[in-house]
Coordinates of C-alpha atoms in Angstrom, one line a residue:
X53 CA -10.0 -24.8 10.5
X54 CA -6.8 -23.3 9.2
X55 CA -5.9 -23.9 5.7
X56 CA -2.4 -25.3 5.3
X57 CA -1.3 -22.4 3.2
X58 CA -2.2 -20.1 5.9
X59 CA -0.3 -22.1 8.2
X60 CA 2.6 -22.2 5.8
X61 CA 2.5 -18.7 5.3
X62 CA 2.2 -18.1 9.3
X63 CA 5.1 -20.0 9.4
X64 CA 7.2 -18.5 6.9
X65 CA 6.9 -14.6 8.6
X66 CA 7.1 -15.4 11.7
X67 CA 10.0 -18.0 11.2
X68 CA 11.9 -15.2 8.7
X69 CA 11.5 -12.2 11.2
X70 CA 13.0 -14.3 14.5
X71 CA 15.8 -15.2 11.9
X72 CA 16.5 -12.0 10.6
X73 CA 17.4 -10.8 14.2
X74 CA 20.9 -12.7 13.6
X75 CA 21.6 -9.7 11.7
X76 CA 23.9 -6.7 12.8
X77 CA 22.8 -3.8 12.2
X78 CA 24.8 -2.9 9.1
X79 CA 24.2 -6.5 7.9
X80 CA 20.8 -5.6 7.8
X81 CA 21.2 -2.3 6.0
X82 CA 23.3 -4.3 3.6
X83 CA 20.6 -7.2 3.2
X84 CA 17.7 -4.0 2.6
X85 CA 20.3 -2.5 0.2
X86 CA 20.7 -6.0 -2.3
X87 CA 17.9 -7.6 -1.8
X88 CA 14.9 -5.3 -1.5
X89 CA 12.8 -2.2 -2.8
X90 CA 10.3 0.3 -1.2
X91 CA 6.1 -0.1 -2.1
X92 CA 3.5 1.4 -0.5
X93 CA 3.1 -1.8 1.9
X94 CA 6.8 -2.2 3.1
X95 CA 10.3 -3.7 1.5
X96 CA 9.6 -6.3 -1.2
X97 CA 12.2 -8.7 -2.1
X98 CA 12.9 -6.4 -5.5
X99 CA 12.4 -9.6 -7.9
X100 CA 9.3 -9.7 -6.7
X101 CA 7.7 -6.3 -7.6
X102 CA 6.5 -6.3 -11.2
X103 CA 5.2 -3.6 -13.0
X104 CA 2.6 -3.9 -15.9
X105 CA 1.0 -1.8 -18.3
X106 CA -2.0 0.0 -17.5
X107 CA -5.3 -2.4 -18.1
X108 CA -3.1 -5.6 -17.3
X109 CA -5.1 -8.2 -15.6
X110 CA -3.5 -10.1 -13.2
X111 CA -5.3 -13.5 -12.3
X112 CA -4.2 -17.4 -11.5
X113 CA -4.7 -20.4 -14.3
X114 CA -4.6 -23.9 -13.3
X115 CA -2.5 -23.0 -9.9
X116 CA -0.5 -20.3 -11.8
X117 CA 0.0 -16.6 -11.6
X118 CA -0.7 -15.0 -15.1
X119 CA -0.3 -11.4 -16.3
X120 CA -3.2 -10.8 -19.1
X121 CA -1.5 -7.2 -20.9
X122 CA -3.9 -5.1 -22.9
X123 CA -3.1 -6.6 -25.8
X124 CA -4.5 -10.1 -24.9
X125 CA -1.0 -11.4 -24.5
X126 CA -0.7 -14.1 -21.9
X127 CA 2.5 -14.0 -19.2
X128 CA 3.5 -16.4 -16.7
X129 CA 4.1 -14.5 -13.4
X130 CA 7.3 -16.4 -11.9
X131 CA 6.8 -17.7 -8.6
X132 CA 8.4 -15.4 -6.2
X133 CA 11.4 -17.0 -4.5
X134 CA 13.2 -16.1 -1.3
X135 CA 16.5 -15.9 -1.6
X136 CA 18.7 -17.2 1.3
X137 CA 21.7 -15.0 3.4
X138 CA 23.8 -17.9 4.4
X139 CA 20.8 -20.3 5.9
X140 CA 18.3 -17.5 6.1
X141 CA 15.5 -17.4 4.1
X142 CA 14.8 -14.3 3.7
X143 CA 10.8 -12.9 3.9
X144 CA 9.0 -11.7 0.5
X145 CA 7.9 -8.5 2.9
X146 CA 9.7 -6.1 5.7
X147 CA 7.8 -4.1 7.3
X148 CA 8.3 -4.1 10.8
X149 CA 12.3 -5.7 11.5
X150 CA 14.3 -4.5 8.8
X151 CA 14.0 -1.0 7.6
X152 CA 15.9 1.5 9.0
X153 CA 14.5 4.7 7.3
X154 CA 10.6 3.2 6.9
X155 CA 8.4 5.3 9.0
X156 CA 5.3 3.4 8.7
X157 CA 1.6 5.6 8.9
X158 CA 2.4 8.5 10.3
X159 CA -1.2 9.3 9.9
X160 CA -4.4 7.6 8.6
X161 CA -8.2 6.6 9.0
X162 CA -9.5 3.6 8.9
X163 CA -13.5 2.3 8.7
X164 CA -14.4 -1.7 8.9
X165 CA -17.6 -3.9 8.0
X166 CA -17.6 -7.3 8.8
X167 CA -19.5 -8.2 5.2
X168 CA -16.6 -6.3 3.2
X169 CA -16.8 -3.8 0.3
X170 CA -17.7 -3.9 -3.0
X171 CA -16.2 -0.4 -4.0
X172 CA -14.1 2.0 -2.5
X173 CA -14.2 5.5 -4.5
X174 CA -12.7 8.7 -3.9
X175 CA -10.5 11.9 -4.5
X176 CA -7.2 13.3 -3.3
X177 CA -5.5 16.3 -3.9
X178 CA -1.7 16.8 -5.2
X179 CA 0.2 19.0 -2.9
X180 CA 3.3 21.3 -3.4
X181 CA 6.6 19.8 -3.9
X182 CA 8.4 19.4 -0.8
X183 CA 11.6 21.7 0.0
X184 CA 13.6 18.8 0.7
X185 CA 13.6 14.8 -0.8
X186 CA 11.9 12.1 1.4
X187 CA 13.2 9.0 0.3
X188 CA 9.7 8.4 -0.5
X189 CA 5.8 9.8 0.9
X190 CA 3.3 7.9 0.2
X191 CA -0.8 9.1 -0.1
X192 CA -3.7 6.7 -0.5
X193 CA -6.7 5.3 -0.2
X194 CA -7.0 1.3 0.4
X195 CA -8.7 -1.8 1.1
X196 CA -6.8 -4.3 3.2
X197 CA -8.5 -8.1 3.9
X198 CA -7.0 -7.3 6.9
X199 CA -6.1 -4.8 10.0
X200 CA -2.6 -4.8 10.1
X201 CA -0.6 -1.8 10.3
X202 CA 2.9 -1.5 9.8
X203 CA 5.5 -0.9 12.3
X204 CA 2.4 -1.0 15.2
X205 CA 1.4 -4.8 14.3
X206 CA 3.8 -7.7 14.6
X207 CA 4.7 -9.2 11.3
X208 CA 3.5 -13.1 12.5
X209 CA 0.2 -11.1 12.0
X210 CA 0.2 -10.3 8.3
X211 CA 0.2 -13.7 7.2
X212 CA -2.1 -14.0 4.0
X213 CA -2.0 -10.2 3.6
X214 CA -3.2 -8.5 0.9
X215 CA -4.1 -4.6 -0.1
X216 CA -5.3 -3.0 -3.3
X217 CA -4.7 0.6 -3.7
X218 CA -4.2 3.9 -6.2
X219 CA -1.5 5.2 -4.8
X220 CA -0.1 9.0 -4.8
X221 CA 3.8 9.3 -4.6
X222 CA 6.9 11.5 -4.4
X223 CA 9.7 11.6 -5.8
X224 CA 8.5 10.2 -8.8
X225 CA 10.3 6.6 -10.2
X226 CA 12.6 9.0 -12.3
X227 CA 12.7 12.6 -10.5
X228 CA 11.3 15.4 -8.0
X229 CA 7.7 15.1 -9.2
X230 CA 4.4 13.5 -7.8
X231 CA 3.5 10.1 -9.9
X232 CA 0.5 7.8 -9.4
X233 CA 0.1 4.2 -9.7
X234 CA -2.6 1.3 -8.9
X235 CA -0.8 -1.5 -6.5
X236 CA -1.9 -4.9 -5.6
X237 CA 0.6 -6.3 -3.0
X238 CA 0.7 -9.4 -0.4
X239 CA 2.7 -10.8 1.7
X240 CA 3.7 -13.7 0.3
X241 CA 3.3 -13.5 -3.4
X242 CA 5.1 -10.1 -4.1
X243 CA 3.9 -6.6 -5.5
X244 CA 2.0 -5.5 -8.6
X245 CA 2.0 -2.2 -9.7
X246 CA 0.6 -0.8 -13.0
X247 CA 2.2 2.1 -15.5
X248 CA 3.5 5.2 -13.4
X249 CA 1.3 8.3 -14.6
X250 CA 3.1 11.7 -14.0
X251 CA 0.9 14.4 -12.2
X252 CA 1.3 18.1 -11.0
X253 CA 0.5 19.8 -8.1
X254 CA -3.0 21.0 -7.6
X255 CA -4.2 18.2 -9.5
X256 CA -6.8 15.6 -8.1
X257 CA -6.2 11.9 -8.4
X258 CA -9.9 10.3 -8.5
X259 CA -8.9 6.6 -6.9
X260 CA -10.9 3.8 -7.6
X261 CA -11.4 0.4 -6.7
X262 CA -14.4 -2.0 -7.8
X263 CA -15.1 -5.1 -7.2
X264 CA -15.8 -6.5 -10.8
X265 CA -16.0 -10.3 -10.0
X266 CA -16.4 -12.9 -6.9
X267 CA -12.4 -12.4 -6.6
X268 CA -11.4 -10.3 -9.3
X269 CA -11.1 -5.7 -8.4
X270 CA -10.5 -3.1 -10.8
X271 CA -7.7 -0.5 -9.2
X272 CA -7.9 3.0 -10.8
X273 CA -5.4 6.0 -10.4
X274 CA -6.8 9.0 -12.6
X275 CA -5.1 12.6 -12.9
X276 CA -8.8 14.2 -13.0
X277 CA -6.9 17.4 -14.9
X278 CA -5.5 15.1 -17.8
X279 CA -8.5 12.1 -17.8
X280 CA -5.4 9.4 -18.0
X281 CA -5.7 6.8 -16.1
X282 CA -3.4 4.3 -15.3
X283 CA -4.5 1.0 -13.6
X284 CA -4.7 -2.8 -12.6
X285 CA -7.1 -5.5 -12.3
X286 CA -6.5 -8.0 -9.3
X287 CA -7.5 -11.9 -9.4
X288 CA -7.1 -13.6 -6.4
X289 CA -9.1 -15.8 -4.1
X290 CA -8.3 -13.7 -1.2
X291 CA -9.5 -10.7 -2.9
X292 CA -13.2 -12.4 -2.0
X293 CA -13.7 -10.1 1.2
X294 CA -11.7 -6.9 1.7
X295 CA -13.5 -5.8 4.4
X296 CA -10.4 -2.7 6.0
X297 CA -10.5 0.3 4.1
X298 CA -7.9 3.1 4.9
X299 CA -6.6 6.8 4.3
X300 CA -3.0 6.9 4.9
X301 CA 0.0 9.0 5.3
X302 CA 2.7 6.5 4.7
X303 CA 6.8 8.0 4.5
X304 CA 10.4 6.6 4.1
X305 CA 13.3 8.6 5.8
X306 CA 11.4 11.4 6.8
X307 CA 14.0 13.8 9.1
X308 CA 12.0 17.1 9.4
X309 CA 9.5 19.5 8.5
X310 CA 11.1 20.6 5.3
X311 CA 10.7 17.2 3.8
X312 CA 6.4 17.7 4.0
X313 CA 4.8 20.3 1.1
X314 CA 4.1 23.4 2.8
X315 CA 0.5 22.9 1.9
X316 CA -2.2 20.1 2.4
X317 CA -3.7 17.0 0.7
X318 CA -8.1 17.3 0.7
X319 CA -9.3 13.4 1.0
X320 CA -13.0 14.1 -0.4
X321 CA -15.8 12.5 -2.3
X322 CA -15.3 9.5 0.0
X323 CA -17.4 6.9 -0.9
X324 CA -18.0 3.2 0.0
X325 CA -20.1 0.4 -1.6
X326 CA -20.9 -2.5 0.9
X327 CA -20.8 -5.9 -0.4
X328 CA -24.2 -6.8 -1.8
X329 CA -25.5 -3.6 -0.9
X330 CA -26.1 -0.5 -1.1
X331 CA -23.9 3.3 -0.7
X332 CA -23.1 3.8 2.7
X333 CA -24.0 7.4 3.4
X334 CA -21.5 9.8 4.8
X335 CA -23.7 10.0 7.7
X336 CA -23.1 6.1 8.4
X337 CA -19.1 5.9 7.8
X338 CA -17.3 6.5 11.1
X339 CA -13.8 7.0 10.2
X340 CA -11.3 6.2 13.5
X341 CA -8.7 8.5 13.6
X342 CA -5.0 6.5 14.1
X343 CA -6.6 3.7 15.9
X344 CA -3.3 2.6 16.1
X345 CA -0.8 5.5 16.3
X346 CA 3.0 5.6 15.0
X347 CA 4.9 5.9 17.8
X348 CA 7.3 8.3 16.2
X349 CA 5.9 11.4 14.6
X350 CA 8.2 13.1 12.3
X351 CA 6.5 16.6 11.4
X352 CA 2.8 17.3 13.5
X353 CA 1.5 14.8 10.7
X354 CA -2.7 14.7 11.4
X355 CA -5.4 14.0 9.8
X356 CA -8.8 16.3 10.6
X357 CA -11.7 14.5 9.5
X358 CA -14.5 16.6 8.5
X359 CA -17.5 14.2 7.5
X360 CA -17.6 10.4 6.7
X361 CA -16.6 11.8 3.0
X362 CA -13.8 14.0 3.6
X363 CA -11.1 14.7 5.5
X364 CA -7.6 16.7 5.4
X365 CA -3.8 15.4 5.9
X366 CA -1.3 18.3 7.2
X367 CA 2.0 18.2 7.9
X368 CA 3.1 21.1 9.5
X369 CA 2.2 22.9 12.6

């Protein structure tokens, strides 16, 4: 049986998307430009991505969202509302109908068991700055409760969405650098995102997420060349199976070549933890290459996987 918050939530994408088609073109841009921000899992309605400090706990209290910061203080999370464009209601999410300049995957793996994960470990490297600004690349690794990729899936599918993930990016929040952060983000409730930690190229971001509770998943972005870390911890019911993990390529107003580094990103150290269990060994992990492909490459973008522990992401031909 359905739960009614899954219908509700079925309901409110599917509903919001159909809607949002009312929408010229530059109407939409407009809407995009007011009302919303980029993440690594779409546009989010911009009062509802929230960023904490490192080691902030997020988890819900009698019904309610809480932030629990470092220092043991205790923060209502307010409810994330959707504002309305005459009677539109606009969605928390755009992945798929709105964005103009998002991309999607332009590259990524993905491995699934039924039972779920209990941890998802591994390393990336930092590549070269790019010749030319993106208005965002993403890199990551990530566990999704589940399969729905942007752009490729419709959004009526994405309904009680959720991924956790420490997630590479460039530019950084305040210039031409790479940053990290550790992101929790659904569809329905808004994005979380911890501290952004400054990193250089040829560094190696270890990325880490543990289950450390029934519901609960530590999210860890460490510059291995510094030790810093800088990171989240996810409480959520839904967080109970995550059972999708990924390695992704993700990019915002990508035009050309010249907006890739000239070098690439190592994915290695790849490790997964079924749920109960034991280590799967490399042996045993069967990564599928773009199961379902972008169907607009913007620069040669592949991924050669090389064992079920690493892989490489290119850009350029």
């Amino acid at each position: 049986m359905l739960h009614l918050g899954l219908i509700s939530a079925i309901l409110l994408v599917s509903v919001a998307a159909a809607e949002l088609e009312q929408f010229s073109l530059e109407e939409q841009a407009a809407i995009l430009d007011q009302h919303y921000s980029l993440t690594p899992a779409g546009y989010v309605l911009k009062h509802c991505i929230r960023k904490y400090p490192s080691g902030t706990t997020l988890q819900t209290v009698n019904g309610e969202q809480v932030a629990i910061h470092p220092g043991g203080e205790v923060v209502k999370v307010p409810k994330c509302e959707r504002p309305l464009v005459g009677e539109t209601a606009l969605p928390v999410v755009v992945r798929n109908t709105l964005p103009p300049d998002y991309d999607g995957w332009l590259a990524y793996t993905a491995f699934n068991k039924s039972q779920g994960f209990d941890a998802f470990l591994g390393n990336f490297s930092v590549p070269h700055i790019p010749p030319r600004v993106a208005h965002i690349l993403y890199l990551f690794t990530g566990l999704q409760n589940l399969d729905w990729i942007p752009l490729v899936d419709p959004e009526s599918q994405g309904a009680g969405f959720d991924i956790i993930q420490p997630v590479l990016q460039y530019p950084g929040d305040e210039g031409h650098y790479w940053s990290v952060k550790s992101w929790y983000v659904t569809i329905d409730s808004g994005a979380s995102a911890s501290d952004e930690l400054r990193v250089q190229p040829g560094d190696t971001i270890f990325g880490n997420m543990t289950r450390v509770g029934p519901t609960t998943w530590f999210v860890g972005s460490t510059s291995v060349s510094s030790g810093k870390t800088t990171s989240l911890n996810a409480n959520h019911p839904r967080l109970r199976t995550q059972p999708w993990a990924y390695n992704v390529l993700e990019a915002y107003g990508v035009s050309g070549c010249q907006n890739y580094p000239d070098n690439t990103v190592l994915f290695s150290g790849l490790q997964l933890k079924l749920t109960g269990g034991a280590v799967l060994p490399p042996t045993q992990v069967q990564w599928r290459l773009n199961p379902k492909p972008n169907p607009h490459p913007r620069c040669h973008e592949r991924i050669t996987v090389q064992s079920g522990s690493n892989m490489v992401v290119s850009f350029q031909q």
